[in-house]
Amino acid sequence: MLYAPPPPLPSHPPKGVFVTGTDTGIGKTLISAALTRAWHGTYWKPFQTGLAEEPGDTETVQQLTELSQDHILPPAYALQAPLAPAAASALEGITLHPEQLTLPEAPHAPLIIEGAGGLMVPLTKTMLMIDFIAQLGVPVILVTRSNLGTLNHTLLSLEALYQRGIPVLGFITNGVDSPQNNQILESIGQCRALYHLAPLSTPPTATALRHIATHIPPWATMNAS
Ligand SMILES: Nc1ncnc2c1ncn2[C@@H]1O[C@H](COP(=O)(O)OP(=O)(O)OP(=O)(O)O)[C@@H](O)[C@H]1O
Ligand SMILES: [Mg+2]
């Protein structure tokens, strides 16, 4: 069993949700775009790295959601190297100050905040992504792979979140569906499955995203009541 029980879900709708994942490339951006589109919220990726090699998640979400610019906030830090924020910023001689960041005002609620990589990604020498989530005080949605390997990674992530008192609204699986894994994650992880994203046959498009967004549960069902 998990070492710590899940913290209660917020009794009132929170200001936003932090979309994290069990890994990099797990589908956080695609899912964040779907949530932003479904809930007509505001997307924010506070720590963007890898801009030397790709346009970045903010631009991807803008294109996929087809929402107006006021649904997208710019990153707090935009870094070139495709590394964790602590390493990417060191290469540029920049010191990150995640401890100074607070929840920005979202022109459209809720705020959908996308992490970088997973929970234990270093932002500085002393601060991990999970510390930053706790500081913001928002609950989490955890994006996980659906097939082999997910039980270990997802349960480790849930336990780390629970130990820090961070509520988890639910998990979203990405890949080939495995109802058996889902059941185990729901029972041992004490966490609800919110949605399953099947593999798309082509690279994601705005049209596909529109369809996915129609299956996302409403924001109003994301708190405890
Ligand atoms: N269900 C899916 N079907 C097809 N392609 C997918 C699916 N999920 C994700 N992808 C693709 O896999 C790649 C990684 O997904 P994504 O960018 O959403 O991951 P991420 O967790 O946001 O990564 P990062 O840690 O870099 O932010 C992208 O090219 C995305 O379009
Ligand atoms: Mg991403």
PDB file of C-alpha atoms and ligand atoms in Angstrom:
ATOM      1  CA  MET A   1       0.000   0.000   0.000  1.00  0.00           C
ATOM      2  CA  LEU A   2       1.052   3.595  -0.430  1.00  0.00           C
ATOM      3  CA  TYR A   3       2.975   5.194   2.416  1.00  0.00           C
ATOM      4  CA  ALA A   4       0.711   8.248   2.678  1.00  0.00           C
ATOM      5  CA  PRO A   5      -3.057   8.591   2.133  1.00  0.00           C
ATOM      6  CA  PRO A   6      -4.281  10.878  -0.657  1.00  0.00           C
ATOM      7  CA  PRO A   7      -4.945  14.443   0.526  1.00  0.00           C
ATOM      8  CA  PRO A   8      -8.622  15.433   0.167  1.00  0.00           C
ATOM      9  CA  LEU A   9      -9.660  17.075  -3.076  1.00  0.00           C
ATOM     10  CA  PRO A  10     -10.379  20.807  -2.826  1.00  0.00           C
ATOM     11  CA  SER A  11     -13.915  21.497  -1.604  1.00  0.00           C
ATOM     12  CA  HIS A  12     -14.160  24.540  -3.900  1.00  0.00           C
ATOM     13  CA  PRO A  13     -13.049  24.728  -7.515  1.00  0.00           C
ATOM     14  CA  PRO A  14      -9.325  25.549  -7.429  1.00  0.00           C
ATOM     15  CA  LYS A  15      -7.837  28.368  -9.510  1.00  0.00           C
ATOM     16  CA  GLY A  16      -6.084  25.898 -11.680  1.00  0.00           C
ATOM     17  CA  VAL A  17      -4.480  22.518 -12.141  1.00  0.00           C
ATOM     18  CA  PHE A  18      -0.878  21.417 -12.618  1.00  0.00           C
ATOM     19  CA  VAL A  19      -0.455  18.869 -15.404  1.00  0.00           C
ATOM     20  CA  THR A  20       2.513  16.678 -14.621  1.00  0.00           C
ATOM     21  CA  GLY A  21       3.554  13.283 -15.915  1.00  0.00           C
ATOM     22  CA  THR A  22       5.523  10.182 -15.141  1.00  0.00           C
ATOM     23  CA  ASP A  23       8.109  11.111 -17.794  1.00  0.00           C
ATOM     24  CA  THR A  24       9.091  13.553 -20.472  1.00  0.00           C
ATOM     25  CA  GLY A  25       7.308  12.988 -23.792  1.00  0.00           C
ATOM     26  CA  ILE A  26       4.424  11.267 -22.012  1.00  0.00           C
ATOM     27  CA  GLY A  27       1.747  13.515 -23.548  1.00  0.00           C
ATOM     28  CA  LYS A  28       1.471  16.419 -21.096  1.00  0.00           C
ATOM     29  CA  THR A  29       1.294  19.023 -23.854  1.00  0.00           C
ATOM     30  CA  LEU A  30      -1.347  17.172 -25.839  1.00  0.00           C
ATOM     31  CA  ILE A  31      -3.432  16.595 -22.719  1.00  0.00           C
ATOM     32  CA  SER A  32      -2.918  20.188 -21.509  1.00  0.00           C
ATOM     33  CA  ALA A  33      -4.122  21.428 -24.889  1.00  0.00           C
ATOM     34  CA  ALA A  34      -7.203  19.209 -24.618  1.00  0.00           C
ATOM     35  CA  LEU A  35      -7.952  20.443 -21.093  1.00  0.00           C
ATOM     36  CA  THR A  36      -7.470  24.088 -22.106  1.00  0.00           C
ATOM     37  CA  ARG A  37      -9.740  23.625 -25.086  1.00  0.00           C
ATOM     38  CA  ALA A  38     -12.369  21.649 -23.153  1.00  0.00           C
ATOM     39  CA  TRP A  39     -12.476  24.057 -20.211  1.00  0.00           C
ATOM     40  CA  HIS A  40     -11.811  27.271 -22.188  1.00  0.00           C
ATOM     41  CA  GLY A  41      -9.123  27.997 -19.650  1.00  0.00           C
ATOM     42  CA  THR A  42      -5.676  29.600 -19.788  1.00  0.00           C
ATOM     43  CA  TYR A  43      -2.495  27.625 -20.511  1.00  0.00           C
ATOM     44  CA  TRP A  44       0.831  28.359 -18.811  1.00  0.00           C
ATOM     45  CA  LYS A  45       4.157  26.551 -19.156  1.00  0.00           C
ATOM     46  CA  PRO A  46       6.348  28.282 -16.565  1.00  0.00           C
ATOM     47  CA  PHE A  47       9.605  26.481 -17.450  1.00  0.00           C
ATOM     48  CA  GLN A  48      10.202  25.915 -21.156  1.00  0.00           C
ATOM     49  CA  THR A  49      13.467  24.325 -22.241  1.00  0.00           C
ATOM     50  CA  GLY A  50      14.721  22.983 -25.578  1.00  0.00           C
ATOM     51  CA  LEU A  51      13.876  26.045 -27.669  1.00  0.00           C
ATOM     52  CA  ALA A  52      17.082  25.555 -29.670  1.00  0.00           C
ATOM     53  CA  GLU A  53      15.485  22.444 -31.154  1.00  0.00           C
ATOM     54  CA  GLU A  54      11.701  23.019 -31.173  1.00  0.00           C
ATOM     55  CA  PRO A  55       9.208  25.880 -31.059  1.00  0.00           C
ATOM     56  CA  GLY A  56       8.076  24.943 -27.554  1.00  0.00           C
ATOM     57  CA  ASP A  57       4.882  23.708 -25.921  1.00  0.00           C
ATOM     58  CA  THR A  58       3.239  27.133 -25.676  1.00  0.00           C
ATOM     59  CA  GLU A  59       3.192  27.483 -29.463  1.00  0.00           C
ATOM     60  CA  THR A  60       2.011  23.883 -29.874  1.00  0.00           C
ATOM     61  CA  VAL A  61      -0.894  24.469 -27.489  1.00  0.00           C
ATOM     62  CA  GLN A  62      -1.791  27.732 -29.219  1.00  0.00           C
ATOM     63  CA  GLN A  63      -1.974  25.958 -32.578  1.00  0.00           C
ATOM     64  CA  LEU A  64      -3.796  22.851 -31.338  1.00  0.00           C
ATOM     65  CA  THR A  65      -6.431  24.637 -29.254  1.00  0.00           C
ATOM     66  CA  GLU A  66      -7.278  27.342 -31.830  1.00  0.00           C
ATOM     67  CA  LEU A  67      -8.079  29.562 -28.849  1.00  0.00           C
ATOM     68  CA  SER A  68      -7.332  33.284 -28.912  1.00  0.00           C
ATOM     69  CA  GLN A  69      -4.010  34.594 -27.588  1.00  0.00           C
ATOM     70  CA  ASP A  70      -5.538  35.617 -24.254  1.00  0.00           C
ATOM     71  CA  HIS A  71      -5.931  31.907 -23.398  1.00  0.00           C
ATOM     72  CA  ILE A  72      -2.144  31.513 -23.401  1.00  0.00           C
ATOM     73  CA  LEU A  73       0.365  32.988 -20.946  1.00  0.00           C
ATOM     74  CA  PRO A  74       4.062  33.228 -21.876  1.00  0.00           C
ATOM     75  CA  PRO A  75       6.598  31.052 -20.008  1.00  0.00           C
ATOM     76  CA  ALA A  76       8.292  32.578 -16.972  1.00  0.00           C
ATOM     77  CA  TYR A  77      11.573  31.115 -18.222  1.00  0.00           C
ATOM     78  CA  ALA A  78      12.376  30.210 -21.832  1.00  0.00           C
ATOM     79  CA  LEU A  79      15.615  28.264 -22.199  1.00  0.00           C
ATOM     80  CA  GLN A  80      17.474  26.883 -25.206  1.00  0.00           C
ATOM     81  CA  ALA A  81      18.983  23.524 -24.224  1.00  0.00           C
ATOM     82  CA  PRO A  82      16.813  20.355 -24.267  1.00  0.00           C
ATOM     83  CA  LEU A  83      17.672  19.640 -20.624  1.00  0.00           C
ATOM     84  CA  ALA A  84      16.016  19.951 -17.239  1.00  0.00           C
ATOM     85  CA  PRO A  85      15.528  23.623 -16.262  1.00  0.00           C
ATOM     86  CA  ALA A  86      18.368  23.617 -13.710  1.00  0.00           C
ATOM     87  CA  ALA A  87      20.861  22.323 -16.276  1.00  0.00           C
ATOM     88  CA  ALA A  88      19.533  24.399 -19.204  1.00  0.00           C
ATOM     89  CA  SER A  89      19.670  27.622 -17.172  1.00  0.00           C
ATOM     90  CA  ALA A  90      23.201  26.874 -15.936  1.00  0.00           C
ATOM     91  CA  LEU A  91      24.373  26.590 -19.558  1.00  0.00           C
ATOM     92  CA  GLU A  92      23.018  30.095 -20.209  1.00  0.00           C
ATOM     93  CA  GLY A  93      24.438  31.515 -17.001  1.00  0.00           C
ATOM     94  CA  ILE A  94      20.917  32.223 -15.713  1.00  0.00           C
ATOM     95  CA  THR A  95      19.769  31.530 -12.164  1.00  0.00           C
ATOM     96  CA  LEU A  96      16.128  30.525 -11.944  1.00  0.00           C
ATOM     97  CA  HIS A  97      14.035  31.846  -9.068  1.00  0.00           C
ATOM     98  CA  PRO A  98      11.029  29.497  -8.949  1.00  0.00           C
ATOM     99  CA  GLU A  99      10.535  30.403  -5.288  1.00  0.00           C
ATOM    100  CA  GLN A 100       9.487  33.893  -6.446  1.00  0.00           C
ATOM    101  CA  LEU A 101       6.807  32.696  -8.883  1.00  0.00           C
ATOM    102  CA  THR A 102       3.173  32.850  -7.831  1.00  0.00           C
ATOM    103  CA  LEU A 103       0.009  31.799  -9.612  1.00  0.00           C
ATOM    104  CA  PRO A 104      -0.521  34.327 -12.429  1.00  0.00           C
ATOM    105  CA  GLU A 105      -3.926  35.890 -13.008  1.00  0.00           C
ATOM    106  CA  ALA A 106      -5.669  33.787 -15.632  1.00  0.00           C
ATOM    107  CA  PRO A 107      -7.771  35.818 -18.088  1.00  0.00           C
ATOM    108  CA  HIS A 108      -9.946  32.696 -18.388  1.00  0.00           C
ATOM    109  CA  ALA A 109     -10.327  30.228 -15.511  1.00  0.00           C
ATOM    110  CA  PRO A 110      -9.074  27.640 -14.874  1.00  0.00           C
ATOM    111  CA  LEU A 111      -5.330  27.929 -15.279  1.00  0.00           C
ATOM    112  CA  ILE A 112      -3.788  24.816 -16.856  1.00  0.00           C
ATOM    113  CA  ILE A 113      -0.120  24.718 -15.857  1.00  0.00           C
ATOM    114  CA  GLU A 114       2.202  22.294 -17.641  1.00  0.00           C
ATOM    115  CA  GLY A 115       5.365  21.069 -15.929  1.00  0.00           C
ATOM    116  CA  ALA A 116       8.572  20.023 -17.642  1.00  0.00           C
ATOM    117  CA  GLY A 117       9.409  16.324 -17.497  1.00  0.00           C
ATOM    118  CA  GLY A 118       8.212  14.660 -14.291  1.00  0.00           C
ATOM    119  CA  LEU A 119       7.972  15.482 -10.599  1.00  0.00           C
ATOM    120  CA  MET A 120      11.614  15.119  -9.584  1.00  0.00           C
ATOM    121  CA  VAL A 121      13.031  17.354 -12.300  1.00  0.00           C
ATOM    122  CA  PRO A 122      15.448  19.904 -10.777  1.00  0.00           C
ATOM    123  CA  LEU A 123      14.585  23.583 -11.243  1.00  0.00           C
ATOM    124  CA  THR A 124      17.543  24.756  -9.168  1.00  0.00           C
ATOM    125  CA  LYS A 125      20.131  23.038  -6.982  1.00  0.00           C
ATOM    126  CA  THR A 126      17.623  22.991  -4.143  1.00  0.00           C
ATOM    127  CA  MET A 127      14.166  22.984  -5.755  1.00  0.00           C
ATOM    128  CA  LEU A 128      12.417  20.210  -7.663  1.00  0.00           C
ATOM    129  CA  MET A 129       9.309  20.515  -9.832  1.00  0.00           C
ATOM    130  CA  ILE A 130       7.255  18.857  -7.085  1.00  0.00           C
ATOM    131  CA  ASP A 131       8.361  21.585  -4.625  1.00  0.00           C
ATOM    132  CA  PHE A 132       7.165  24.190  -7.103  1.00  0.00           C
ATOM    133  CA  ILE A 133       3.770  22.474  -7.410  1.00  0.00           C
ATOM    134  CA  ALA A 134       3.398  22.495  -3.621  1.00  0.00           C
ATOM    135  CA  GLN A 135       4.328  26.179  -3.570  1.00  0.00           C
ATOM    136  CA  LEU A 136       1.635  27.072  -6.131  1.00  0.00           C
ATOM    137  CA  GLY A 137      -0.967  25.249  -4.049  1.00  0.00           C
ATOM    138  CA  VAL A 138      -2.891  23.788  -6.971  1.00  0.00           C
ATOM    139  CA  PRO A 139      -3.959  20.154  -7.399  1.00  0.00           C
ATOM    140  CA  VAL A 140      -2.425  17.874  -9.994  1.00  0.00           C
ATOM    141  CA  ILE A 141      -3.524  15.817 -12.964  1.00  0.00           C
ATOM    142  CA  LEU A 142      -1.001  13.064 -13.649  1.00  0.00           C
ATOM    143  CA  VAL A 143      -0.398  11.918 -17.234  1.00  0.00           C
ATOM    144  CA  THR A 144       0.857   8.348 -17.414  1.00  0.00           C
ATOM    145  CA  ARG A 145       1.483   5.716 -20.033  1.00  0.00           C
ATOM    146  CA  SER A 146      -1.249   3.106 -20.115  1.00  0.00           C
ATOM    147  CA  ASN A 147       0.802  -0.013 -20.783  1.00  0.00           C
ATOM    148  CA  LEU A 148       3.688  -1.925 -19.223  1.00  0.00           C
ATOM    149  CA  GLY A 149       5.755   0.133 -16.775  1.00  0.00           C
ATOM    150  CA  THR A 150       2.953   2.415 -15.743  1.00  0.00           C
ATOM    151  CA  LEU A 151       2.214   0.797 -12.383  1.00  0.00           C
ATOM    152  CA  ASN A 152       5.653   1.467 -10.948  1.00  0.00           C
ATOM    153  CA  HIS A 153       6.027   4.989 -12.359  1.00  0.00           C
ATOM    154  CA  THR A 154       2.489   6.096 -11.577  1.00  0.00           C
ATOM    155  CA  LEU A 155       2.398   4.724  -8.044  1.00  0.00           C
ATOM    156  CA  LEU A 156       5.789   6.267  -7.248  1.00  0.00           C
ATOM    157  CA  SER A 157       4.549   9.627  -8.546  1.00  0.00           C
ATOM    158  CA  LEU A 158       1.290   9.405  -6.585  1.00  0.00           C
ATOM    159  CA  GLU A 159       3.107   8.482  -3.391  1.00  0.00           C
ATOM    160  CA  ALA A 160       5.482  11.442  -3.752  1.00  0.00           C
ATOM    161  CA  LEU A 161       2.541  13.790  -4.310  1.00  0.00           C
ATOM    162  CA  TYR A 162       0.562  12.405  -1.363  1.00  0.00           C
ATOM    163  CA  GLN A 163       3.598  12.639   0.944  1.00  0.00           C
ATOM    164  CA  ARG A 164       3.828  16.345   0.167  1.00  0.00           C
ATOM    165  CA  GLY A 165       0.114  16.869   0.699  1.00  0.00           C
ATOM    166  CA  ILE A 166      -0.612  17.679  -2.958  1.00  0.00           C
ATOM    167  CA  PRO A 167      -4.154  16.646  -3.991  1.00  0.00           C
ATOM    168  CA  VAL A 168      -4.487  14.700  -7.246  1.00  0.00           C
ATOM    169  CA  LEU A 169      -7.647  15.285  -9.278  1.00  0.00           C
ATOM    170  CA  GLY A 170      -6.978  12.118 -11.235  1.00  0.00           C
ATOM    171  CA  PHE A 171      -4.757  10.462 -13.775  1.00  0.00           C
ATOM    172  CA  ILE A 172      -4.988  10.359 -17.559  1.00  0.00           C
ATOM    173  CA  THR A 173      -3.528   7.405 -19.426  1.00  0.00           C
ATOM    174  CA  ASN A 174      -1.947   7.754 -22.856  1.00  0.00           C
ATOM    175  CA  GLY A 175      -1.346   4.882 -25.277  1.00  0.00           C
ATOM    176  CA  VAL A 176      -2.871   1.470 -25.857  1.00  0.00           C
ATOM    177  CA  ASP A 177      -5.663   1.020 -23.327  1.00  0.00           C
ATOM    178  CA  SER A 178      -5.178  -1.377 -20.427  1.00  0.00           C
ATOM    179  CA  PRO A 179      -8.314  -1.549 -18.273  1.00  0.00           C
ATOM    180  CA  GLN A 180      -6.499  -3.893 -15.890  1.00  0.00           C
ATOM    181  CA  ASN A 181      -3.742  -1.350 -15.220  1.00  0.00           C
ATOM    182  CA  ASN A 182      -6.373   1.348 -14.798  1.00  0.00           C
ATOM    183  CA  GLN A 183      -8.153  -0.677 -12.133  1.00  0.00           C
ATOM    184  CA  ILE A 184      -4.926  -1.322 -10.230  1.00  0.00           C
ATOM    185  CA  LEU A 185      -3.964   2.354 -10.372  1.00  0.00           C
ATOM    186  CA  GLU A 186      -7.418   3.375  -9.148  1.00  0.00           C
ATOM    187  CA  SER A 187      -7.440   0.907  -6.256  1.00  0.00           C
ATOM    188  CA  ILE A 188      -3.815   0.920  -5.049  1.00  0.00           C
ATOM    189  CA  GLY A 189      -3.218   4.530  -6.133  1.00  0.00           C
ATOM    190  CA  GLN A 190      -6.516   5.695  -4.604  1.00  0.00           C
ATOM    191  CA  CYS A 191      -6.937   8.000  -7.560  1.00  0.00           C
ATOM    192  CA  ARG A 192      -9.585   8.270 -10.244  1.00  0.00           C
ATOM    193  CA  ALA A 193      -9.026   7.668 -13.936  1.00  0.00           C
ATOM    194  CA  LEU A 194     -10.212  10.815 -15.722  1.00  0.00           C
ATOM    195  CA  TYR A 195      -9.658   9.970 -19.355  1.00  0.00           C
ATOM    196  CA  HIS A 196      -7.796   7.627 -21.679  1.00  0.00           C
ATOM    197  CA  LEU A 197      -6.089   8.987 -24.787  1.00  0.00           C
ATOM    198  CA  ALA A 198      -5.602   6.319 -27.452  1.00  0.00           C
ATOM    199  CA  PRO A 199      -2.694   6.475 -29.909  1.00  0.00           C
ATOM    200  CA  LEU A 200      -3.534   8.827 -32.783  1.00  0.00           C
ATOM    201  CA  SER A 201      -2.879   7.503 -36.290  1.00  0.00           C
ATOM    202  CA  THR A 202      -1.402  10.841 -37.426  1.00  0.00           C
ATOM    203  CA  PRO A 203       0.441  13.664 -35.654  1.00  0.00           C
ATOM    204  CA  PRO A 204      -2.054  15.632 -33.533  1.00  0.00           C
ATOM    205  CA  THR A 205      -4.106  18.268 -35.354  1.00  0.00           C
ATOM    206  CA  ALA A 206      -6.516  20.938 -34.158  1.00  0.00           C
ATOM    207  CA  THR A 207      -9.370  18.828 -35.512  1.00  0.00           C
ATOM    208  CA  ALA A 208      -8.265  15.770 -33.525  1.00  0.00           C
ATOM    209  CA  LEU A 209      -7.797  17.938 -30.453  1.00  0.00           C
ATOM    210  CA  ARG A 210     -11.335  19.320 -30.800  1.00  0.00           C
ATOM    211  CA  HIS A 211     -12.639  15.754 -30.768  1.00  0.00           C
ATOM    212  CA  ILE A 212     -10.508  14.744 -27.763  1.00  0.00           C
ATOM    213  CA  ALA A 213     -11.669  17.829 -25.841  1.00  0.00           C
ATOM    214  CA  THR A 214     -15.312  16.753 -26.122  1.00  0.00           C
ATOM    215  CA  HIS A 215     -14.485  13.669 -24.004  1.00  0.00           C
ATOM    216  CA  ILE A 216     -12.719  15.505 -21.189  1.00  0.00           C
ATOM    217  CA  PRO A 217     -14.860  15.582 -18.015  1.00  0.00           C
ATOM    218  CA  PRO A 218     -16.174  19.080 -17.176  1.00  0.00           C
ATOM    219  CA  TRP A 219     -14.072  21.314 -14.917  1.00  0.00           C
ATOM    220  CA  ALA A 220     -17.023  21.531 -12.538  1.00  0.00           C
ATOM    221  CA  THR A 221     -16.587  17.817 -11.725  1.00  0.00           C
ATOM    222  CA  MET A 222     -12.926  18.248 -10.745  1.00  0.00           C
ATOM    223  CA  ASN A 223     -13.424  19.180  -7.078  1.00  0.00           C
ATOM    224  CA  ALA A 224     -14.759  17.080  -4.233  1.00  0.00           C
ATOM    225  CA  SER A 225     -18.441  18.017  -4.334  1.00  0.00           C
TER     226      SER A 225
HETATM  227  N1  LIG B   1      -1.857   9.548 -28.039  1.00  0.00           N
HETATM  228  C1  LIG B   1      -0.931  10.017 -28.867  1.00  0.00           C
HETATM  229  N2  LIG B   1      -0.970   9.694 -30.181  1.00  0.00           N
HETATM  230  C2  LIG B   1      -0.043  10.171 -31.052  1.00  0.00           C
HETATM  231  N3  LIG B   1       0.979  10.981 -30.703  1.00  0.00           N
HETATM  232  C3  LIG B   1       1.063  11.332 -29.413  1.00  0.00           C
HETATM  233  C4  LIG B   1       0.130  10.878 -28.432  1.00  0.00           C
HETATM  234  N4  LIG B   1       0.473  11.400 -27.244  1.00  0.00           N
HETATM  235  C5  LIG B   1       1.572  12.152 -27.463  1.00  0.00           C
HETATM  236  N5  LIG B   1       1.930  12.108 -28.763  1.00  0.00           N
HETATM  237  C6  LIG B   1       3.085  12.769 -29.382  1.00  0.00           C
HETATM  238  O1  LIG B   1       4.239  12.416 -28.606  1.00  0.00           O
HETATM  239  C7  LIG B   1       5.113  13.526 -28.497  1.00  0.00           C
HETATM  240  C8  LIG B   1       5.301  13.842 -27.006  1.00  0.00           C
HETATM  241  O2  LIG B   1       4.053  14.282 -26.472  1.00  0.00           O
HETATM  242  P1  LIG B   1       3.978  15.625 -25.624  1.00  0.00           P
HETATM  243  O3  LIG B   1       4.764  16.720 -26.303  1.00  0.00           O
HETATM  244  O4  LIG B   1       2.550  15.922 -25.355  1.00  0.00           O
HETATM  245  O5  LIG B   1       4.771  15.147 -24.317  1.00  0.00           O
HETATM  246  P2  LIG B   1       5.181  16.006 -23.028  1.00  0.00           P
HETATM  247  O6  LIG B   1       4.941  15.136 -21.863  1.00  0.00           O
HETATM  248  O7  LIG B   1       4.469  17.309 -23.073  1.00  0.00           O
HETATM  249  O8  LIG B   1       6.748  16.243 -23.204  1.00  0.00           O
HETATM  250  P3  LIG B   1       7.673  17.369 -22.481  1.00  0.00           P
HETATM  251  O9  LIG B   1       8.171  16.734 -21.225  1.00  0.00           O
HETATM  252  O10 LIG B   1       8.755  17.574 -23.507  1.00  0.00           O
HETATM  253  O11 LIG B   1       6.854  18.601 -22.246  1.00  0.00           O
HETATM  254  C9  LIG B   1       4.483  14.671 -29.283  1.00  0.00           C
HETATM  255  O12 LIG B   1       5.011  14.689 -30.581  1.00  0.00           O
HETATM  256  C10 LIG B   1       3.001  14.286 -29.300  1.00  0.00           C
HETATM  257  O13 LIG B   1       2.325  14.843 -30.403  1.00  0.00           O
HETATM  258 MG    MG B   2       5.229  19.226 -23.065  1.00  0.00          MG
END
